Amino acid sequence: MPFTPFHFGPALFFGLLLFRYIHFPTFLIANVIVDIEPFLILFFNSGHSLHGFFHSFAGGSIAAVILALLMVKMDKYLQNLLVTLKLSQDFSSKSIWMASFSGIFLHILFDSPLYRDIKPFYPSDFNPFFNTGFFTGFDIYFLCILLFVAGVVIYGYKYKDKLHAEKKSF
């Protein structure tokens, strides 16, 4: 997506919905990290396709491995922030790996219907998800916005419950 923040909608919604099973910070980062590729292509004006290797399942898998390895090392530094946001969670390496792969693959799946240059099954040019329909972009962007709003609502309930539980413990 040209506007990477749209990916925070699905990331927030599914990350909170699957909070017990996946590492939330890893999932959020995984949903947007793939867009470093088009940013660098634009920044360096390289003339390459904006959605290259890392917007494929093969390239995304490499990015997922690197992200998971980094997040296993960084999790202890993120815990203070998560406690402040009332989103602390016990994690396992498995939950980080699942979050990394599922977040990056979700990004690829949301982008694949929109852009002709995405090759999700690289090296094959085949993109079974690409849709030339007039409203395809609007549909996906609207879905991302709806998922963001739903994610904020879920977060509000989670946050409210945590605050209520803290007040009871005093």
PDB file of C-alpha atoms in Angstrom, residues 14-86:
ATOM      1  CA  PHE A  14      -5.850  -9.378  14.453  1.00  0.00           C
ATOM      2  CA  GLY A  15      -3.016  -8.763  16.922  1.00  0.00           C
ATOM      3  CA  LEU A  16      -5.493  -8.044  19.710  1.00  0.00           C
ATOM      4  CA  LEU A  17      -7.882 -10.768  18.613  1.00  0.00           C
ATOM      5  CA  LEU A  18      -5.047 -13.320  18.712  1.00  0.00           C
ATOM      6  CA  PHE A  19      -3.314 -11.721  21.700  1.00  0.00           C
ATOM      7  CA  ARG A  20      -3.133 -14.995  23.650  1.00  0.00           C
ATOM      8  CA  TYR A  21      -1.342 -16.777  20.818  1.00  0.00           C
ATOM      9  CA  ILE A  22       0.998 -14.318  19.116  1.00  0.00           C
ATOM     10  CA  HIS A  23       3.500 -11.744  20.311  1.00  0.00           C
ATOM     11  CA  PHE A  24       1.706  -8.445  19.819  1.00  0.00           C
ATOM     12  CA  PRO A  25       4.687  -6.089  19.183  1.00  0.00           C
ATOM     13  CA  THR A  26       6.205  -8.503  16.680  1.00  0.00           C
ATOM     14  CA  PHE A  27       2.897  -8.777  14.840  1.00  0.00           C
ATOM     15  CA  LEU A  28       2.549  -4.973  14.617  1.00  0.00           C
ATOM     16  CA  ILE A  29       6.068  -4.535  13.292  1.00  0.00           C
ATOM     17  CA  ALA A  30       5.737  -7.477  10.898  1.00  0.00           C
ATOM     18  CA  ASN A  31       2.693  -5.888   9.286  1.00  0.00           C
ATOM     19  CA  VAL A  32       4.623  -2.766   8.277  1.00  0.00           C
ATOM     20  CA  ILE A  33       8.293  -3.726   8.014  1.00  0.00           C
ATOM     21  CA  VAL A  34       7.942  -5.075   4.474  1.00  0.00           C
ATOM     22  CA  ASP A  35       7.283  -1.527   3.276  1.00  0.00           C
ATOM     23  CA  ILE A  36      10.881  -0.589   3.995  1.00  0.00           C
ATOM     24  CA  GLU A  37      11.519  -2.037   0.536  1.00  0.00           C
ATOM     25  CA  PRO A  38       9.407   0.479  -1.459  1.00  0.00           C
ATOM     26  CA  PHE A  39      10.607   3.295   0.804  1.00  0.00           C
ATOM     27  CA  LEU A  40      14.243   2.523  -0.033  1.00  0.00           C
ATOM     28  CA  ILE A  41      13.453   2.184  -3.735  1.00  0.00           C
ATOM     29  CA  LEU A  42      11.768   5.597  -3.728  1.00  0.00           C
ATOM     30  CA  PHE A  43      14.411   7.193  -1.492  1.00  0.00           C
ATOM     31  CA  PHE A  44      17.300   6.062  -3.667  1.00  0.00           C
ATOM     32  CA  ASN A  45      15.311   6.548  -6.883  1.00  0.00           C
ATOM     33  CA  SER A  46      16.600   3.187  -8.091  1.00  0.00           C
ATOM     34  CA  GLY A  47      13.958   2.666 -10.757  1.00  0.00           C
ATOM     35  CA  HIS A  48      13.159  -0.844  -9.541  1.00  0.00           C
ATOM     36  CA  SER A  49       9.652  -2.134  -9.015  1.00  0.00           C
ATOM     37  CA  LEU A  50       8.309  -0.780  -5.724  1.00  0.00           C
ATOM     38  CA  HIS A  51       7.044  -4.166  -4.603  1.00  0.00           C
ATOM     39  CA  GLY A  52       9.946  -6.475  -5.175  1.00  0.00           C
ATOM     40  CA  PHE A  53      11.348  -9.596  -3.596  1.00  0.00           C
ATOM     41  CA  PHE A  54      10.263  -8.861  -0.011  1.00  0.00           C
ATOM     42  CA  HIS A  55       6.643  -8.568  -1.146  1.00  0.00           C
ATOM     43  CA  SER A  56       6.769 -12.281  -2.021  1.00  0.00           C
ATOM     44  CA  PHE A  57       6.315 -15.217   0.332  1.00  0.00           C
ATOM     45  CA  ALA A  58       9.945 -16.236  -0.252  1.00  0.00           C
ATOM     46  CA  GLY A  59      11.334 -12.778   0.504  1.00  0.00           C
ATOM     47  CA  GLY A  60       8.808 -12.275   3.271  1.00  0.00           C
ATOM     48  CA  SER A  61       9.974 -15.505   4.882  1.00  0.00           C
ATOM     49  CA  ILE A  62      13.543 -14.214   4.989  1.00  0.00           C
ATOM     50  CA  ALA A  63      12.320 -10.942   6.518  1.00  0.00           C
ATOM     51  CA  ALA A  64      10.214 -12.920   9.030  1.00  0.00           C
ATOM     52  CA  VAL A  65      13.203 -14.955  10.182  1.00  0.00           C
ATOM     53  CA  ILE A  66      15.321 -11.832  10.669  1.00  0.00           C
ATOM     54  CA  LEU A  67      12.513 -10.012  12.488  1.00  0.00           C
ATOM     55  CA  ALA A  68      11.788 -12.983  14.758  1.00  0.00           C
ATOM     56  CA  LEU A  69      15.456 -13.320  15.719  1.00  0.00           C
ATOM     57  CA  LEU A  70      15.628  -9.596  16.529  1.00  0.00           C
ATOM     58  CA  MET A  71      12.385  -9.594  18.500  1.00  0.00           C
ATOM     59  CA  VAL A  72      13.439 -12.561  20.652  1.00  0.00           C
ATOM     60  CA  LYS A  73      16.458 -10.468  21.678  1.00  0.00           C
ATOM     61  CA  MET A  74      14.529  -7.191  22.076  1.00  0.00           C
ATOM     62  CA  ASP A  75      11.435  -8.371  23.923  1.00  0.00           C
ATOM     63  CA  LYS A  76      12.782  -7.560  27.387  1.00  0.00           C
ATOM     64  CA  TYR A  77      13.256  -3.939  26.298  1.00  0.00           C
ATOM     65  CA  LEU A  78       9.675  -3.715  25.045  1.00  0.00           C
ATOM     66  CA  GLN A  79       8.067  -5.021  28.225  1.00  0.00           C
ATOM     67  CA  ASN A  80       8.057  -1.628  30.026  1.00  0.00           C
ATOM     68  CA  LEU A  81       6.237  -0.036  27.115  1.00  0.00           C
ATOM     69  CA  LEU A  82       3.751  -2.899  26.992  1.00  0.00           C
ATOM     70  CA  VAL A  83       3.062  -2.606  30.732  1.00  0.00           C
ATOM     71  CA  THR A  84       2.375   1.121  30.279  1.00  0.00           C
ATOM     72  CA  LEU A  85      -0.048   0.380  27.432  1.00  0.00           C
ATOM     73  CA  LYS A  86      -1.707  -2.365  29.517  1.00  0.00           C
TER      74      LYS A  86
END
